[in-house]
């Protein structure tokens, strides 16, 4: 049998509420020459049973003991037969032309290894939030990846399989190749993209249009923000190992942007004190982020200070101001 | 409100359970005040408005033959607005019962085009309509179905003790309800873990009896008069339906303070939330694993209580959604 052109890799772990729309959005692709590899990451709900109900021959379900998102993607990539790999998280959705547009792009631009596009944010019920992540699309440098992660989320990129082969590393415990580092339980994406940017010649490029619907669950705890920063710091250390000169030049920016990003999340959660202290750290570390992105930096600072120092009646307009990313 | 407005409920089968219950909801004082409610059986003749402000609400199930009625209503009925409540058709119905899906959806598109608003009885049903472009999204309004459950809301909530999990199920013995799947699943669950009682009657009664034959932990009972007594010992109510536009059984179970174990399909999806135990529709093995999950759950009582909290507010929410829809102009 001829292998498919694209392998779609979808790890599934306790997403019964979302997984069927996700699968439907893959089966509705205008580009039909794909296999859908569903990785059953040993969840505890009926998600996988819902997946088994589809009788489309392009769907294949692979079960494994729980290894987390990165480990499940690795299993998918190892089993993929296509020359292109598209990632989709099981709570997100694609627009019907997603694969068509990215495959066209990758065929047109042989030096590009990672193709991505803007994503529209949706809420828990699938409603559009009227917010679109619009990253930088062209002339993307390694520092753009490290500082701003233009790929945005784990359901946006379509990659050449060759890219993964170039960054594969041997996992000695299991004697097989890994691509994402499964010791990360968060920030596994950005770690992988940085490794591609710094150790291979493959280019990153975005295409016009919005082809992903990315679900955000802001059910956040401030403890998670602290944990997220700790994981991100491991990415920073990894980058320093890969390229010390690059790290010396860009780490302060990247760290300040990361602090600012977390401060914005805190503002959305109403955590004024934490937002304020994160912004103070960001500006102390790298005041130049004001010059690099004045509007976003100053609005975050303003929001954090309002939330920190003014009564709560000021919150509503503030949330509106800070909504975008 | 308009003093002389008539709200005409158009139906063709007074016996259908969901429809009769839906009509009862319009007896709520706030809805009764929106106009004079009338019920008309379309088989008895042409339905016409008696004034320019009259609203028609269609409760019957569309099919190719009835498109003619709808067209007549649209062109010559003289109603200010025509709404259609979709009591029957859903994703689950379509995948279980309809072979020529393209033709079926085309029929629905035509029917929905002839009315001003389509009322979906669950959010999931609305999403299905949108996903298959059966009507423009702004024309489809989701008003999740509910009913008054005063008695059930005050009964003692579930109190799971150490013995076998007490599962209850009730409804019409018909393929739609999936009780056959549930009994087959019970055959794979040891009797010391769970006990099932199913109450009801219907065309499939013999088949269900035969399936339950020899299973000590499955009991088939006649229909009950009061759900309170049937549910008093229940830890959990199972709703293994193959399709279910909304599934008021779920509302009743939750109002009684019992979590549901239900197929993740149609209106039951709306009701599962974090407290219910879901399973893949039509899958015996998925029901088995859902039963095991609920047998092992340490928080059945808490899940029952928060199920009740949600069910308690749904009726008022439904009434106010209907008021808003009817007073829209």
XYZ file of C-alpha atoms in Angstrom:
654
model
C 0.000 0.000 0.000
C 1.257 3.464 -0.865
C 2.122 5.459 2.269
C 0.085 8.621 2.852
C 1.658 12.017 2.210
C 0.816 13.449 5.650
C 0.794 11.869 9.084
C -1.459 13.680 11.519
C -0.416 13.010 15.100
C -2.967 13.468 17.820
C -2.166 12.455 21.408
C -5.330 11.800 23.423
C -5.473 12.022 27.197
C -8.785 12.619 29.028
C -10.390 14.918 26.474
C -13.752 13.141 25.982
C -15.530 16.468 25.706
C -13.377 17.704 22.834
C -11.942 14.760 20.936
C -14.813 14.154 18.511
C -14.828 17.678 17.064
C -11.039 17.399 16.762
C -11.293 14.163 14.758
C -14.145 15.549 12.665
C -12.002 18.552 11.774
C -9.274 16.215 10.484
C -11.677 14.031 8.495
C -13.140 17.197 6.942
C -9.776 18.262 5.457
C -9.875 19.155 1.772
C -6.458 17.468 1.477
C -7.389 13.827 1.940
C -4.118 11.904 1.570
C -3.300 11.549 5.258
C -3.189 9.030 8.065
C -4.498 10.062 11.478
C -2.424 8.502 14.238
C -4.264 8.748 17.524
C -1.943 8.089 20.444
C -3.808 6.694 23.422
C -1.766 8.022 26.328
C -3.559 5.829 28.894
C -6.150 8.316 30.103
C -8.929 7.430 32.511
C -12.031 8.588 30.638
C -13.895 7.379 27.543
C -11.909 9.460 25.022
C -10.324 6.495 23.278
C -13.600 4.597 23.141
C -15.079 7.600 21.353
C -12.155 7.470 18.899
C -12.733 3.771 18.217
C -16.235 4.544 16.968
C -14.868 6.019 13.716
C -14.485 3.520 10.918
C -12.421 5.692 8.584
C -9.534 3.518 7.319
C -7.143 6.460 7.645
C -7.429 6.381 11.441
C -5.022 4.281 13.469
C -5.016 4.121 17.267
C -1.771 3.363 19.089
C -1.953 2.686 22.819
C 0.868 3.165 25.284
C 1.505 3.623 29.001
C 1.192 7.251 30.039
C 4.188 9.337 28.955
C 2.722 12.792 28.590
C 2.224 14.947 25.518
C 5.851 14.881 24.374
C 6.144 11.121 24.795
C 2.886 10.537 22.936
C 3.965 12.749 20.028
C 7.257 10.831 19.863
C 5.364 7.556 19.525
C 3.317 9.121 16.758
C 6.344 10.420 14.877
C 8.098 7.040 15.182
C 5.090 5.330 13.601
C 4.430 7.977 10.976
C 4.645 6.915 7.343
C 4.050 10.303 5.735
C 6.744 12.702 4.530
C 4.991 15.539 6.350
C 3.976 15.557 10.008
C 1.073 17.629 11.273
C 0.484 17.967 15.006
C -2.945 18.381 16.547
C -3.801 18.418 20.248
C -7.040 16.589 20.950
C -8.837 19.635 22.351
C -8.120 21.878 19.355
C -9.612 22.070 15.857
C -8.450 22.693 12.313
C -10.132 24.618 9.536
C -10.855 22.414 6.481
C -8.052 23.875 4.330
C -5.342 23.535 6.974
C -3.434 20.608 5.438
C -3.966 21.746 1.854
C -2.428 25.157 2.520
C 0.547 23.930 4.546
C 1.420 21.115 2.133
C 1.269 23.586 -0.752
C 3.575 25.898 1.219
C 6.117 23.206 2.098
C 6.197 21.968 -1.517
C 6.774 25.504 -2.787
C 9.550 26.323 -0.292
C 12.061 23.451 -0.056
C 14.251 25.152 2.579
C 11.320 25.588 4.985
C 11.012 22.776 7.507
C 8.311 24.162 9.765
C 5.186 25.762 8.343
C 2.683 27.457 10.640
C -0.104 30.049 10.631
C -2.232 32.220 12.867
C -4.632 30.593 15.350
C -8.054 31.733 16.528
C -8.751 31.220 20.219
C -11.862 29.355 21.342
C -13.299 28.761 24.787
C -14.345 25.611 26.568
C -17.583 25.418 24.547
C -15.904 25.966 21.197
C -17.090 29.572 20.933
C -14.711 31.894 19.111
C -13.216 34.434 21.491
C -12.627 36.996 18.702
C -8.944 36.836 19.514
C -6.435 35.708 16.944
C -2.796 34.886 17.648
C -1.044 36.607 14.735
C 2.628 35.759 14.845
C 5.471 37.006 12.677
C 5.311 35.005 9.433
C 8.419 35.839 7.392
C 12.172 36.236 7.934
C 11.925 34.268 11.137
C 15.262 34.053 12.940
C 16.263 31.752 15.812
C 15.832 34.614 18.257
C 12.248 35.113 17.030
C 11.583 31.492 17.964
C 13.265 31.789 21.344
C 11.764 35.167 22.249
C 8.235 34.973 20.913
C 7.474 31.402 19.791
C 5.638 32.414 16.609
C 4.295 28.872 16.184
C 2.045 29.685 19.096
C 0.555 26.322 20.025
C 0.947 22.620 19.439
C -1.806 22.354 16.819
C -0.437 24.995 14.459
C 2.711 23.554 12.808
C 3.094 21.170 9.898
C 6.674 19.913 9.565
C 8.749 17.841 7.220
C 9.486 14.472 8.672
C 13.139 15.118 7.772
C 13.212 17.882 10.375
C 12.414 15.406 13.109
C 14.973 12.960 11.755
C 17.591 15.715 12.022
C 16.906 16.367 15.691
C 16.276 12.772 16.789
C 18.209 11.648 19.838
C 18.597 8.228 21.359
C 16.631 7.520 24.504
C 18.933 5.072 26.288
C 16.286 3.765 28.678
C 14.074 2.488 25.915
C 16.656 2.219 23.128
C 14.555 4.160 20.633
C 14.630 7.611 19.109
C 12.890 10.588 20.649
C 12.165 13.947 19.039
C 10.387 15.963 21.707
C 12.081 15.792 25.114
C 9.616 13.890 27.266
C 11.260 14.969 30.506
C 9.363 18.231 29.908
C 5.699 18.196 30.906
C 5.264 21.807 29.820
C 7.187 23.981 27.326
C 8.009 20.835 25.320
C 7.100 22.702 22.116
C 9.394 25.664 22.511
C 12.261 23.425 23.578
C 11.869 21.419 20.384
C 11.502 24.475 18.130
C 14.647 26.033 19.662
C 16.554 22.823 19.002
C 15.441 22.886 15.362
C 16.318 26.567 15.008
C 19.763 26.279 16.599
C 20.983 22.899 15.378
C 19.583 22.484 11.854
C 19.408 24.533 8.663
C 15.648 24.195 8.355
C 13.724 27.446 8.133
C 10.493 28.462 9.859
C 7.834 30.321 7.916
C 4.188 31.182 8.449
C 1.440 31.394 5.860
C -1.394 33.910 5.582
C -4.747 32.908 7.002
C -6.041 31.341 10.215
C -6.259 27.565 10.103
C -6.235 26.457 13.742
C -8.729 26.921 16.547
C -6.819 26.795 19.779
C -8.731 26.142 22.980
C -7.666 28.074 26.045
C -8.677 26.923 29.489
C -7.775 29.773 31.756
C -8.767 27.674 34.768
C -5.461 28.919 36.102
C -3.840 28.784 39.482
C -1.072 31.168 40.305
C 0.962 28.166 41.458
C 0.901 26.962 37.837
C 2.398 30.251 36.680
C 5.338 29.745 39.004
C 5.720 26.145 37.809
C 5.506 27.235 34.202
C 8.318 29.692 34.740
C 10.460 26.984 36.289
C 9.926 24.713 33.251
C 10.624 27.555 30.876
C 13.886 28.213 32.715
C 14.944 24.687 31.819
C 14.398 25.602 28.167
C 16.654 28.596 28.687
C 19.353 26.324 30.152
C 18.997 23.959 27.209
C 19.458 26.850 24.773
C 22.585 27.902 26.681
C 24.018 24.400 26.215
C 23.231 24.373 22.513
C 24.665 27.815 21.729
C 26.267 29.816 24.556
C 26.858 32.926 22.418
C 23.271 33.016 21.223
C 22.066 32.510 24.787
C 24.250 35.292 26.162
C 22.851 37.719 23.600
C 19.159 36.753 23.740
C 18.360 35.114 27.083
C 17.642 38.360 28.951
C 15.098 39.384 26.291
C 13.550 35.955 26.186
C 13.263 35.757 29.940
C 11.781 39.246 30.202
C 9.207 38.400 27.518
C 8.363 35.183 29.312
C 7.870 37.091 32.576
C 5.682 39.587 30.758
C 3.625 36.769 29.214
C 3.083 35.228 32.654
C 2.223 38.657 34.081
C -0.525 38.974 31.461
C -1.885 35.589 32.453
C -1.913 36.731 36.081
C -3.814 39.864 35.106
C -6.444 37.695 33.423
C -6.697 35.597 36.578
C -7.024 38.748 38.697
C -3.713 38.106 40.473
C -2.576 41.732 40.727
C 0.250 41.302 43.214
C 1.915 38.486 41.294
C 1.475 40.290 37.957
C 3.095 43.413 39.369
C 6.060 41.546 40.789
C 6.582 39.612 37.523
C 6.557 42.867 35.539
C 9.047 44.437 37.947
C 11.343 41.437 37.450
C 10.926 41.640 33.680
C 11.879 45.325 33.527
C 14.763 44.937 35.945
C 16.142 42.082 33.856
C 15.777 43.730 30.480
C 14.420 47.284 30.351
C 14.923 47.250 26.584
C 11.727 45.273 26.084
C 9.983 48.658 26.453
C 11.744 49.847 23.302
C 11.297 46.559 21.480
C 7.556 46.289 22.088
C 6.397 49.485 23.806
C 2.610 49.133 23.520
C 2.306 45.623 24.851
C 4.887 46.091 27.596
C 3.434 49.350 28.888
C -0.169 48.134 28.735
C 0.761 45.062 30.761
C 2.582 47.248 33.268
C -0.419 49.565 33.508
C -2.853 46.702 33.928
C -0.746 45.040 36.603
C -0.408 48.268 38.552
C -4.139 49.049 38.352
C -4.969 45.579 39.571
C -2.357 45.818 42.275
C -3.131 49.299 43.610
C -6.684 50.269 42.657
C -10.032 48.881 43.859
C -11.599 46.002 41.960
C -14.203 48.128 40.104
C -11.452 49.035 37.610
C -11.010 45.428 36.583
C -13.524 45.004 33.767
C -12.121 47.544 31.278
C -8.709 46.260 32.168
C -9.555 42.700 31.184
C -10.742 44.027 27.837
C -7.444 45.832 27.351
C -5.354 42.800 28.164
C -7.373 40.168 26.297
C -5.040 39.828 23.348
C -2.464 37.109 23.919
C -46.640 41.910 25.405
C -49.297 42.136 22.787
C -52.710 41.605 24.354
C -54.309 39.822 21.441
C -51.320 37.781 20.304
C -51.900 34.088 19.799
C -49.077 31.604 20.093
C -50.073 28.608 18.053
C -48.363 25.299 18.814
C -48.521 23.180 15.698
C -48.162 19.430 16.080
C -49.194 16.196 14.451
C -48.822 13.619 17.174
C -50.162 14.413 20.612
C -48.826 11.194 22.041
C -45.107 11.892 21.697
C -43.656 12.251 25.181
C -41.120 14.984 24.564
C -43.659 17.181 22.791
C -46.360 16.871 25.456
C -43.839 17.790 28.126
C -42.570 20.735 26.107
C -46.135 22.013 25.780
C -46.531 21.845 29.543
C -43.610 24.236 29.914
C -45.616 26.933 28.150
C -48.095 26.858 31.013
C -45.508 28.649 33.157
C -47.070 32.014 34.151
C -44.359 34.084 32.471
C -44.769 32.248 29.183
C -48.540 32.099 29.463
C -48.458 35.886 29.734
C -46.685 36.230 26.378
C -49.896 35.527 24.486
C -52.807 33.183 24.237
C -51.441 29.666 23.710
C -53.340 27.325 21.377
C -52.579 23.818 20.197
C -53.476 22.760 16.666
C -53.092 19.375 15.008
C -51.957 20.021 11.464
C -53.732 16.918 10.180
C -57.066 18.515 10.967
C -56.751 21.241 8.366
C -54.886 24.364 7.355
C -53.301 26.417 10.140
C -53.922 30.155 9.827
C -53.087 33.162 11.993
C -55.977 35.104 13.417
C -54.033 38.337 13.764
C -50.841 39.956 12.390
C -48.859 39.405 15.626
C -49.455 35.681 15.922
C -46.535 33.315 16.306
C -46.474 29.694 15.175
C -44.295 27.189 17.017
C -43.845 23.931 15.159
C -43.368 20.830 17.276
C -43.779 18.137 14.653
C -40.893 16.255 13.120
C -40.073 17.326 9.590
C -39.967 14.933 6.656
C -40.281 15.265 2.891
C -44.070 14.934 2.966
C -44.525 17.631 5.597
C -42.479 20.202 3.677
C -45.720 20.990 1.852
C -47.415 21.876 5.145
C -44.507 24.089 6.092
C -44.590 25.843 2.751
C -48.322 26.454 3.117
C -47.774 27.803 6.620
C -45.009 30.088 5.390
C -46.827 31.453 2.347
C -50.437 31.575 3.457
C -50.326 31.127 7.238
C -50.099 34.864 7.918
C -47.929 34.452 11.034
C -45.545 37.143 12.208
C -42.914 34.528 12.977
C -42.612 30.789 12.616
C -40.349 28.825 14.940
C -39.524 25.157 14.815
C -38.447 23.169 17.878
C -36.290 20.256 16.834
C -37.449 17.559 19.233
C -36.154 14.579 17.266
C -33.242 14.896 14.931
C -29.683 14.841 16.197
C -26.212 13.608 15.381
C -26.923 10.376 17.247
C -30.220 9.823 15.443
C -28.550 10.416 12.133
C -25.676 8.031 12.718
C -27.898 5.336 14.170
C -30.959 5.544 11.934
C -30.283 7.369 8.690
C -28.566 5.748 5.736
C -28.821 8.412 2.989
C -27.387 11.212 5.134
C -27.009 13.699 2.301
C -30.680 13.441 1.378
C -31.729 13.639 5.033
C -29.727 16.798 5.634
C -31.087 18.343 2.453
C -34.626 17.744 3.716
C -33.755 19.435 7.014
C -32.149 22.395 5.245
C -35.321 22.933 3.257
C -37.528 22.613 6.338
C -35.392 25.017 8.355
C -35.335 27.495 5.486
C -39.117 27.748 5.724
C -39.060 28.956 9.336
C -37.667 32.082 10.983
C -35.988 30.400 13.916
C -34.904 26.878 14.725
C -34.846 26.041 18.411
C -32.343 23.332 19.344
C -33.158 21.526 22.584
C -29.491 21.121 23.529
C -26.263 22.951 22.796
C -24.828 19.829 21.215
C -27.774 19.583 18.849
C -27.176 23.190 17.781
C -23.509 22.438 17.111
C -24.512 19.508 14.927
C -26.857 21.747 12.932
C -24.097 24.299 12.449
C -21.461 21.706 11.562
C -23.625 20.447 8.697
C -24.835 23.928 7.713
C -28.469 22.948 8.213
C -29.265 26.617 8.863
C -27.388 29.866 9.442
C -25.888 29.904 12.963
C -27.718 33.097 13.969
C -31.023 31.465 13.104
C -30.450 28.508 15.460
C -31.128 29.166 19.120
C -30.200 26.568 21.727
C -32.635 26.380 24.632
C -31.645 23.312 26.635
C -34.770 21.422 27.657
C -35.756 21.087 31.298
C -38.759 20.384 33.494
C -39.993 21.226 36.991
C -38.549 18.752 39.463
C -39.770 20.160 42.772
C -40.287 16.768 44.417
C -37.054 15.301 43.162
C -35.043 18.319 44.306
C -36.058 17.735 47.913
C -35.584 13.967 48.136
C -32.626 12.587 50.079
C -29.568 12.675 47.820
C -27.600 9.542 47.106
C -25.719 7.925 49.913
C -23.297 5.418 48.493
C -22.441 2.694 50.979
C -20.012 -0.178 50.845
C -22.168 -2.696 48.943
C -22.636 -3.055 45.186
C -23.162 0.194 43.274
C -26.918 0.693 42.875
C -27.590 1.588 39.242
C -31.077 2.559 38.081
C -32.396 3.183 34.592
C -35.855 3.997 33.311
C -37.655 4.882 30.116
C -39.319 3.361 27.104
C -38.085 -0.088 26.123
C -37.101 0.913 22.635
C -33.901 0.633 20.623
C -33.283 4.377 21.100
C -32.770 4.019 24.842
C -29.952 1.482 24.533
C -31.007 -0.624 27.540
C -29.935 -3.720 25.583
C -26.373 -2.385 25.619
C -26.590 -1.680 29.335
C -27.753 -5.211 30.182
C -25.023 -6.700 27.994
C -22.526 -4.537 29.864
C -23.894 -5.713 33.219
C -23.316 -9.294 32.127
C -19.619 -8.435 32.161
C -19.661 -6.827 35.624
C -19.547 -9.097 38.706
C -22.676 -9.023 40.879
C -20.778 -7.923 43.979
C -19.732 -4.713 42.228
C -22.997 -3.378 40.814
C -26.751 -3.970 40.711
C -29.076 -2.693 38.003
C -32.820 -2.085 38.071
C -34.553 -0.947 34.884
C -38.136 0.306 34.997
C -40.297 0.763 31.971
C -42.286 -0.799 29.205
C -42.267 -0.821 25.431
C -41.841 -2.820 22.249
C -38.491 -4.319 23.237
C -39.636 -5.658 26.630
C -39.278 -9.318 25.599
C -35.845 -8.790 24.159
C -34.647 -7.088 27.350
C -36.140 -9.834 29.521
C -34.291 -12.412 27.461
C -31.012 -10.535 27.784
C -31.420 -10.217 31.550
C -32.282 -13.881 31.945
C -29.860 -15.532 34.330
C -28.341 -12.269 35.561
C -29.005 -12.073 39.301
C -27.899 -8.474 39.531
C -30.231 -7.171 36.785
C -33.908 -6.608 37.509
C -36.537 -5.465 35.045
C -39.451 -3.738 36.767
C -42.789 -2.377 35.576
C -43.092 1.396 35.121
C -43.357 3.321 38.382
C -45.774 5.984 39.523
C -43.321 8.124 41.405
C -39.673 8.370 40.463
C -38.876 9.258 44.093
C -39.409 5.746 45.380
C -37.649 4.136 42.420
C -34.623 6.380 42.871
C -34.476 6.389 46.664
C -31.833 3.638 46.787
C -30.037 4.654 43.611
C -26.388 5.691 43.562
C -26.354 6.408 39.865
C -28.759 6.637 36.918
C -27.663 5.101 33.613
C -28.780 6.643 30.294
C -27.150 4.522 27.572
C -29.245 6.023 24.731
C -28.208 5.693 21.116
C -29.622 9.169 20.542
C -31.393 11.648 22.772
C -32.330 15.164 21.643
C -32.055 16.333 25.217
C -32.874 13.508 27.649
C -35.077 14.730 30.495
C -34.323 11.493 32.343
C -30.937 13.073 32.976
C -32.569 16.185 34.424
C -34.701 14.043 36.719
C -31.759 11.942 37.878
C -29.604 14.967 38.567
C -32.431 16.781 40.339
C -32.740 13.680 42.536
C -29.100 14.197 43.511
C -27.792 11.266 41.474
C -24.897 11.532 39.025
C -25.561 10.116 35.566
C -23.707 7.464 33.618
C -24.567 8.375 30.068
C -23.641 8.043 26.435
C -21.576 10.990 25.247
C -24.083 11.842 22.558
C -26.456 14.715 21.688
C -28.228 16.339 24.650
C -26.602 13.942 27.101
C -23.268 15.580 26.254
C -24.711 18.839 27.612
C -25.572 17.078 30.837
C -22.419 15.053 31.497
C -20.119 17.890 32.587
C -17.560 17.049 35.242
C -19.953 15.084 37.435
C -21.258 12.454 35.050
C -19.577 9.279 33.830
C -19.492 9.248 30.037
C -19.202 6.392 27.600
C -19.017 6.042 23.843
C -22.524 5.779 22.342
C -23.540 2.286 21.258
C -20.486 0.629 22.807
C -20.950 -2.151 25.367
C -17.281 -2.242 26.307
C -17.282 1.498 26.879
C -20.291 1.145 29.201
C -18.401 -1.572 31.085
C -15.422 0.697 31.656
C -17.709 3.572 32.705
C -19.348 1.249 35.252
C -15.922 0.308 36.612
C -14.957 3.972 36.818
C -18.078 4.751 38.800
C -17.709 1.676 41.030
C -14.221 2.883 41.912
C -15.127 6.549 42.302
C -14.862 7.718 45.896
C -16.908 10.864 45.289
C -20.294 9.610 44.017
C -22.172 11.534 46.721
C -20.380 14.809 45.959
C -20.977 14.333 42.253
C -24.636 13.725 43.009
C -24.882 16.902 45.018
C -23.263 19.114 42.432
C -25.356 17.473 39.683
C -28.405 18.551 41.662
C -27.105 22.105 42.072
C -26.866 22.454 38.315
C -30.201 20.810 37.576
C -31.886 23.128 40.086
C -31.314 26.259 37.996
C -31.913 24.847 34.522
C -35.689 25.148 34.499
C -35.707 28.873 35.245
C -32.976 29.379 32.697
C -35.095 27.637 30.064
C -38.157 29.748 30.883
C -36.229 33.000 30.678
C -34.618 31.951 27.371
C -38.077 31.302 25.955
C -39.366 34.641 27.247
C -36.437 36.391 25.603
C -37.000 34.563 22.330
C -40.751 35.217 22.223
C -40.405 38.899 23.056
C -37.752 39.422 20.379
C -39.208 41.274 17.437
